[in-house]
PDB file of C-alpha atoms in Angstrom:
ATOM      1  CA  MET A   1      94.960 170.576 133.205  1.00 71.00           C
ATOM      2  CA  SER A   2      95.341 171.633 136.736  1.00 79.00           C
ATOM      3  CA  LEU A   3      97.386 169.900 139.381  1.00 85.00           C
ATOM      4  CA  GLU A   4      94.231 168.645 141.407  1.00 83.00           C
ATOM      5  CA  ILE A   5      92.880 167.279 138.014  1.00 83.00           C
ATOM      6  CA  LEU A   6      96.113 165.215 137.440  1.00 88.00           C
ATOM      7  CA  ILE A   7      96.139 163.892 140.886  1.00 88.00           C
ATOM      8  CA  LEU A   8      92.567 162.595 140.590  1.00 84.00           C
ATOM      9  CA  TYR A   9      93.402 161.148 137.202  1.00 85.00           C
ATOM     10  CA  THR A  10      96.299 159.293 138.706  1.00 89.00           C
ATOM     11  CA  LEU A  11      94.262 157.849 141.634  1.00 86.00           C
ATOM     12  CA  ILE A  12      91.507 156.791 139.405  1.00 81.00           C
ATOM     13  CA  SER A  13      94.169 155.077 136.992  1.00 82.00           C
ATOM     14  CA  PHE A  14      96.089 153.557 139.848  1.00 86.00           C
ATOM     15  CA  PHE A  15      93.141 151.622 141.434  1.00 82.00           C
ATOM     16  CA  TYR A  16      92.142 150.538 138.141  1.00 78.00           C
ATOM     17  CA  ILE A  17      95.494 149.201 137.172  1.00 82.00           C
ATOM     18  CA  ILE A  18      96.170 147.232 140.364  1.00 81.00           C
ATOM     19  CA  SER A  19      93.000 145.422 140.255  1.00 74.00           C
ATOM     20  CA  PRO A  20      93.806 141.809 139.219  1.00 72.00           C
ATOM     21  CA  GLY A  21      93.418 141.287 135.544  1.00 78.00           C
ATOM     22  CA  PRO A  22      95.178 139.172 132.609  1.00 82.00           C
ATOM     23  CA  ALA A  23      98.387 141.205 132.534  1.00 86.00           C
ATOM     24  CA  ILE A  24      98.812 140.945 136.370  1.00 86.00           C
ATOM     25  CA  PHE A  25      98.426 136.986 136.321  1.00 84.00           C
ATOM     26  CA  MET A  26     100.682 136.866 133.203  1.00 87.00           C
ATOM     27  CA  ALA A  27     103.294 138.866 135.107  1.00 90.00           C
ATOM     28  CA  ILE A  28     102.994 136.550 138.178  1.00 87.00           C
ATOM     29  CA  ALA A  29     103.194 133.510 136.116  1.00 85.00           C
ATOM     30  CA  ASN A  30     106.252 134.716 134.078  1.00 87.00           C
ATOM     31  CA  GLY A  31     107.920 135.851 137.419  1.00 86.00           C
ATOM     32  CA  LEU A  32     107.357 132.355 139.021  1.00 83.00           C
ATOM     33  CA  THR A  33     108.566 130.318 136.102  1.00 80.00           C
ATOM     34  CA  GLY A  34     111.609 132.422 135.113  1.00 83.00           C
ATOM     35  CA  PRO A  35     113.856 135.431 135.682  1.00 87.00           C
ATOM     36  CA  LEU A  36     112.393 138.832 136.408  1.00 89.00           C
ATOM     37  CA  LYS A  37     113.645 139.951 132.855  1.00 91.00           C
ATOM     38  CA  ASN A  38     110.901 137.875 131.316  1.00 91.00           C
ATOM     39  CA  VAL A  39     108.328 139.865 133.119  1.00 92.00           C
ATOM     40  CA  PHE A  40     109.891 143.102 132.257  1.00 94.00           C
ATOM     41  CA  PHE A  41     109.563 142.501 128.446  1.00 95.00           C
ATOM     42  CA  SER A  42     106.212 141.209 128.948  1.00 94.00           C
ATOM     43  CA  SER A  43     105.163 144.173 130.858  1.00 94.00           C
ATOM     44  CA  LEU A  44     107.120 146.514 128.367  1.00 95.00           C
ATOM     45  CA  GLY A  45     104.809 144.756 125.359  1.00 95.00           C
ATOM     46  CA  ASN A  46     101.872 145.320 127.696  1.00 94.00           C
ATOM     47  CA  ILE A  47     102.203 148.940 128.154  1.00 94.00           C
ATOM     48  CA  SER A  48     103.326 149.319 124.512  1.00 94.00           C
ATOM     49  CA  GLY A  49      99.828 147.737 123.594  1.00 92.00           C
ATOM     50  CA  LEU A  50      98.203 150.187 126.275  1.00 91.00           C
ATOM     51  CA  PHE A  51      99.842 153.217 124.420  1.00 91.00           C
ATOM     52  CA  LEU A  52      98.372 152.027 121.101  1.00 89.00           C
ATOM     53  CA  LEU A  53      94.940 151.772 122.482  1.00 85.00           C
ATOM     54  CA  SER A  54      95.263 155.029 124.189  1.00 85.00           C
ATOM     55  CA  THR A  55      96.530 156.427 120.914  1.00 85.00           C
ATOM     56  CA  VAL A  56      93.364 155.056 119.102  1.00 80.00           C
ATOM     57  CA  SER A  57      91.034 156.503 121.802  1.00 76.00           C
ATOM     58  CA  ILE A  58      92.464 159.990 121.765  1.00 73.00           C
ATOM     59  CA  LEU A  59      92.256 160.092 117.980  1.00 75.00           C
ATOM     60  CA  GLY A  60      88.676 159.541 118.016  1.00 68.00           C
ATOM     61  CA  LEU A  61      88.956 155.946 116.458  1.00 59.00           C
ATOM     62  CA  GLY A  62      87.705 154.631 119.861  1.00 54.00           C
ATOM     63  CA  ALA A  63      84.250 156.025 119.250  1.00 60.00           C
ATOM     64  CA  LEU A  64      84.177 154.444 115.727  1.00 60.00           C
ATOM     65  CA  PHE A  65      85.597 151.132 117.353  1.00 57.00           C
ATOM     66  CA  ILE A  66      82.649 151.140 119.779  1.00 58.00           C
ATOM     67  CA  ALA A  67      79.925 152.022 117.122  1.00 63.00           C
ATOM     68  CA  SER A  68      81.261 149.342 114.991  1.00 66.00           C
ATOM     69  CA  SER A  69      79.630 146.086 116.373  1.00 69.00           C
ATOM     70  CA  SER A  70      81.493 143.748 113.772  1.00 72.00           C
ATOM     71  CA  LEU A  71      84.796 145.381 114.667  1.00 65.00           C
ATOM     72  CA  PHE A  72      84.275 145.060 118.322  1.00 64.00           C
ATOM     73  CA  LEU A  73      83.040 141.559 118.134  1.00 73.00           C
ATOM     74  CA  THR A  74      86.331 140.372 116.292  1.00 73.00           C
ATOM     75  CA  VAL A  75      88.560 141.993 118.585  1.00 65.00           C
ATOM     76  CA  LYS A  76      86.482 140.690 121.665  1.00 69.00           C
ATOM     77  CA  ILE A  77      86.485 137.209 120.255  1.00 78.00           C
ATOM     78  CA  THR A  78      90.199 137.216 119.573  1.00 73.00           C
ATOM     79  CA  GLY A  79      91.083 138.412 122.997  1.00 64.00           C
ATOM     80  CA  ALA A  80      88.812 135.897 124.570  1.00 74.00           C
ATOM     81  CA  LEU A  81      90.382 133.078 122.670  1.00 78.00           C
ATOM     82  CA  TYR A  82      93.887 134.255 123.579  1.00 69.00           C
ATOM     83  CA  LEU A  83      92.768 134.220 127.402  1.00 69.00           C
ATOM     84  CA  LEU A  84      91.531 130.624 126.738  1.00 81.00           C
ATOM     85  CA  TYR A  85      94.734 129.562 125.120  1.00 77.00           C
ATOM     86  CA  LEU A  86      96.742 131.042 128.208  1.00 70.00           C
ATOM     87  CA  GLY A  87      94.504 129.343 130.600  1.00 77.00           C
ATOM     88  CA  ILE A  88      94.825 125.824 128.927  1.00 82.00           C
ATOM     89  CA  LYS A  89      98.704 126.638 128.780  1.00 74.00           C
ATOM     90  CA  GLN A  90      98.719 127.216 132.580  1.00 69.00           C
ATOM     91  CA  ILE A  91      96.672 124.353 133.355  1.00 78.00           C
ATOM     92  CA  ARG A  92      98.964 122.077 131.530  1.00 75.00           C
ATOM     93  CA  LEU A  93     101.912 123.367 133.381  1.00 66.00           C
ATOM     94  CA  ALA A  94     100.544 121.976 136.413  1.00 63.00           C
ATOM     95  CA  ARG A  95     101.727 118.661 135.507  1.00 64.00           C
ATOM     96  CA  HIS A  96     105.577 119.650 136.110  1.00 56.00           C
ATOM     97  CA  ALA A  97     105.057 122.892 138.281  1.00 53.00           C
ATOM     98  CA  LYS A  98     107.900 122.199 140.561  1.00 50.00           C
ATOM     99  CA  ILE A  99     110.330 121.910 137.557  1.00 41.00           C
ATOM    100  CA  ASP A 100     109.098 125.273 136.073  1.00 44.00           C
ATOM    101  CA  VAL A 101     109.435 127.142 139.467  1.00 44.00           C
ATOM    102  CA  ASP A 102     113.167 125.955 139.500  1.00 45.00           C
ATOM    103  CA  GLU A 103     114.937 128.333 137.173  1.00 47.00           C
ATOM    104  CA  SER A 104     118.077 126.435 137.181  1.00 43.00           C
ATOM    105  CA  LEU A 105     116.019 123.340 136.060  1.00 37.00           C
ATOM    106  CA  ALA A 106     113.636 124.823 133.819  1.00 44.00           C
ATOM    107  CA  SER A 107     113.245 124.177 130.114  1.00 44.00           C
ATOM    108  CA  PRO A 108     115.113 126.900 127.880  1.00 50.00           C
ATOM    109  CA  GLN A 109     113.284 130.158 128.103  1.00 61.00           C
ATOM    110  CA  LYS A 110     111.508 131.829 125.366  1.00 77.00           C
ATOM    111  CA  LYS A 111     113.273 135.098 123.573  1.00 86.00           C
ATOM    112  CA  SER A 112     112.672 138.254 125.225  1.00 87.00           C
ATOM    113  CA  SER A 113     110.713 139.160 122.028  1.00 90.00           C
ATOM    114  CA  GLN A 114     108.398 136.536 122.489  1.00 91.00           C
ATOM    115  CA  TYR A 115     107.479 137.866 126.080  1.00 92.00           C
ATOM    116  CA  PHE A 116     107.107 141.364 124.564  1.00 95.00           C
ATOM    117  CA  LYS A 117     104.615 139.948 121.839  1.00 93.00           C
ATOM    118  CA  GLU A 118     102.572 138.148 124.354  1.00 91.00           C
ATOM    119  CA  GLY A 119     102.144 141.171 126.484  1.00 92.00           C
ATOM    120  CA  PHE A 120     101.419 143.389 123.358  1.00 94.00           C
ATOM    121  CA  PHE A 121      98.917 141.175 122.090  1.00 89.00           C
ATOM    122  CA  MET A 122      97.111 140.553 125.321  1.00 86.00           C
ATOM    123  CA  ALA A 123      96.902 144.365 125.873  1.00 88.00           C
ATOM    124  CA  SER A 124      95.938 145.265 122.210  1.00 85.00           C
ATOM    125  CA  THR A 125      93.266 142.590 121.944  1.00 80.00           C
ATOM    126  CA  ASN A 126      91.332 143.674 125.264  1.00 75.00           C
ATOM    127  CA  PRO A 127      88.532 145.875 124.228  1.00 69.00           C
ATOM    128  CA  LYS A 128      87.922 146.957 127.886  1.00 70.00           C
ATOM    129  CA  ALA A 129      91.133 149.036 127.595  1.00 74.00           C
ATOM    130  CA  ILE A 130      89.552 150.788 124.798  1.00 72.00           C
ATOM    131  CA  LEU A 131      86.176 151.590 126.572  1.00 69.00           C
ATOM    132  CA  PHE A 132      88.275 152.569 129.511  1.00 71.00           C
ATOM    133  CA  PHE A 133      90.368 155.126 127.548  1.00 76.00           C
ATOM    134  CA  THR A 134      87.492 156.348 125.609  1.00 71.00           C
ATOM    135  CA  ALA A 135      85.529 157.058 128.781  1.00 66.00           C
ATOM    136  CA  LEU A 136      88.299 158.387 130.748  1.00 68.00           C
ATOM    137  CA  PHE A 137      90.442 160.720 128.684  1.00 70.00           C
ATOM    138  CA  PRO A 138      87.415 163.177 127.865  1.00 68.00           C
ATOM    139  CA  GLN A 139      86.739 163.508 131.427  1.00 71.00           C
ATOM    140  CA  PHE A 140      90.230 165.000 132.268  1.00 76.00           C
ATOM    141  CA  LEU A 141      90.911 166.870 129.194  1.00 71.00           C
ATOM    142  CA  ASP A 142      91.083 170.670 129.260  1.00 77.00           C
ATOM    143  CA  LEU A 143      90.211 171.834 125.764  1.00 66.00           C
ATOM    144  CA  THR A 144      91.667 175.297 126.134  1.00 78.00           C
ATOM    145  CA  GLN A 145      95.067 173.749 126.546  1.00 83.00           C
ATOM    146  CA  ASN A 146      97.571 171.607 124.427  1.00 82.00           C
ATOM    147  CA  ILE A 147      95.558 168.386 123.975  1.00 77.00           C
ATOM    148  CA  THR A 148      98.683 166.725 122.701  1.00 80.00           C
ATOM    149  CA  LEU A 149     100.657 167.426 125.637  1.00 85.00           C
ATOM    150  CA  GLN A 150      97.877 166.409 127.996  1.00 85.00           C
ATOM    151  CA  PHE A 151      97.534 163.077 126.162  1.00 85.00           C
ATOM    152  CA  PHE A 152     101.224 162.320 126.511  1.00 87.00           C
ATOM    153  CA  ILE A 153     101.400 163.178 130.137  1.00 90.00           C
ATOM    154  CA  MET A 154      98.248 161.171 130.954  1.00 88.00           C
ATOM    155  CA  THR A 155      99.431 158.160 128.849  1.00 89.00           C
ATOM    156  CA  ALA A 156     102.764 158.379 130.359  1.00 92.00           C
ATOM    157  CA  ILE A 157     101.506 158.418 133.970  1.00 93.00           C
ATOM    158  CA  PHE A 158      99.252 155.267 132.990  1.00 91.00           C
ATOM    159  CA  MET A 159     101.949 153.438 131.428  1.00 92.00           C
ATOM    160  CA  LEU A 160     104.398 153.945 134.238  1.00 95.00           C
ATOM    161  CA  LEU A 161     101.877 152.890 136.896  1.00 94.00           C
ATOM    162  CA  SER A 162     101.109 149.747 134.771  1.00 93.00           C
ATOM    163  CA  LEU A 163     104.770 148.758 134.510  1.00 94.00           C
ATOM    164  CA  CYS A 164     105.387 149.354 138.309  1.00 94.00           C
ATOM    165  CA  SER A 165     102.128 147.350 139.195  1.00 91.00           C
ATOM    166  CA  LEU A 166     103.179 144.389 136.991  1.00 93.00           C
ATOM    167  CA  LEU A 167     106.682 144.189 138.258  1.00 94.00           C
ATOM    168  CA  SER A 168     105.498 144.629 141.942  1.00 92.00           C
ATOM    169  CA  TYR A 169     103.148 141.645 141.526  1.00 89.00           C
ATOM    170  CA  ALA A 170     105.770 139.536 140.145  1.00 91.00           C
ATOM    171  CA  ILE A 171     108.357 140.319 142.705  1.00 91.00           C
ATOM    172  CA  ILE A 172     106.120 139.666 145.586  1.00 87.00           C
ATOM    173  CA  PHE A 173     104.848 136.465 144.249  1.00 85.00           C
ATOM    174  CA  LYS A 174     108.357 135.480 143.335  1.00 85.00           C
ATOM    175  CA  GLN A 175     109.447 136.076 147.036  1.00 83.00           C
ATOM    176  CA  ALA A 176     106.750 133.558 148.016  1.00 75.00           C
ATOM    177  CA  LYS A 177     108.070 130.866 145.374  1.00 70.00           C
ATOM    178  CA  GLY A 178     109.563 128.800 148.237  1.00 66.00           C
ATOM    179  CA  PHE A 179     106.143 128.391 149.897  1.00 64.00           C
ATOM    180  CA  LEU A 180     104.098 127.673 146.660  1.00 59.00           C
ATOM    181  CA  ASN A 181     106.580 125.128 145.563  1.00 58.00           C
ATOM    182  CA  LYS A 182     105.919 122.926 148.688  1.00 60.00           C
ATOM    183  CA  GLY A 183     103.711 119.860 147.752  1.00 56.00           C
ATOM    184  CA  SER A 184     101.227 120.510 145.156  1.00 63.00           C
ATOM    185  CA  ARG A 185     100.800 124.256 145.949  1.00 64.00           C
ATOM    186  CA  MET A 186     102.424 125.407 142.441  1.00 62.00           C
ATOM    187  CA  SER A 187     100.461 122.722 140.826  1.00 70.00           C
ATOM    188  CA  TRP A 188      97.323 124.370 142.111  1.00 70.00           C
ATOM    189  CA  PHE A 189      98.514 127.743 141.504  1.00 68.00           C
ATOM    190  CA  HIS A 190      98.865 127.070 137.851  1.00 66.00           C
ATOM    191  CA  ARG A 191      95.221 125.271 137.761  1.00 77.00           C
ATOM    192  CA  ILE A 192      93.716 128.353 139.650  1.00 77.00           C
ATOM    193  CA  THR A 193      95.514 130.887 137.245  1.00 71.00           C
ATOM    194  CA  GLY A 194      94.400 128.907 134.325  1.00 76.00           C
ATOM    195  CA  GLY A 195      90.936 128.979 135.463  1.00 81.00           C
ATOM    196  CA  ILE A 196      90.972 132.585 136.067  1.00 75.00           C
ATOM    197  CA  PHE A 197      92.228 133.196 132.540  1.00 69.00           C
ATOM    198  CA  ILE A 198      89.614 131.040 131.085  1.00 82.00           C
ATOM    199  CA  GLY A 199      86.897 132.788 133.323  1.00 81.00           C
ATOM    200  CA  MET A 200      88.278 136.235 132.238  1.00 68.00           C
ATOM    201  CA  GLY A 201      87.935 135.064 128.546  1.00 73.00           C
ATOM    202  CA  ALA A 202      84.206 133.973 129.169  1.00 78.00           C
ATOM    203  CA  LEU A 203      83.551 137.421 130.798  1.00 71.00           C
ATOM    204  CA  LEU A 204      85.046 139.253 128.011  1.00 61.00           C
ATOM    205  CA  LEU A 205      82.648 137.572 125.672  1.00 71.00           C
ATOM    206  CA  GLN A 206      79.924 139.207 127.781  1.00 71.00           C
ATOM    207  CA  LEU A 207      81.494 142.739 127.307  1.00 59.00           C
ATOM    208  CA  LYS A 208      79.113 145.119 125.328  1.00 58.00           C
ATOM    209  CA  SER A 209      80.360 147.903 123.232  1.00 52.00           C
ATOM    210  CA  GLN A 210      77.728 150.327 124.726  1.00 50.00           C
TER     211      GLN A 210
END
């Protein structure tokens, strides 16, 4: 893989990763309602899920996944229901948003492993990632060179960009916490975020395997 190809892959991955999606809104919500370590563990779970999906894709199972309409439908529905659950959860948080945003008064935080599991489950049940990896990786692989090494390099770049993106979004919005916590702004943030999760779940159900 030439340097030019690697740079192109990195740019495409970067713009795909920074576009708002479920993982980003989860990172923002976790950052606003708790310490940044929660975002870190959730993000770690997310990129672990992405590693799993990229591995599935590079092994050729992504094509099988796409070809199997029943398997695709099962994962799609699971992911959509999870987004719906997150959306309802965010809307319910709107009732006591000002308490949640104050870390010193917040209810006991979940264990780090729970944040990790949430991030992992969200990533691994998102069939859009499978479609992305299946379509993206073959375009940049040089079949005359070591495929395994190229896979690890491309996956590592994608995971690093994802982790930096999630943490950056969380930090930016955490800096704006004081502004959001005035009046009913935080309540509206939770309502809007919840609506976005529900909307993404609905859009996910419209996703076709081919």
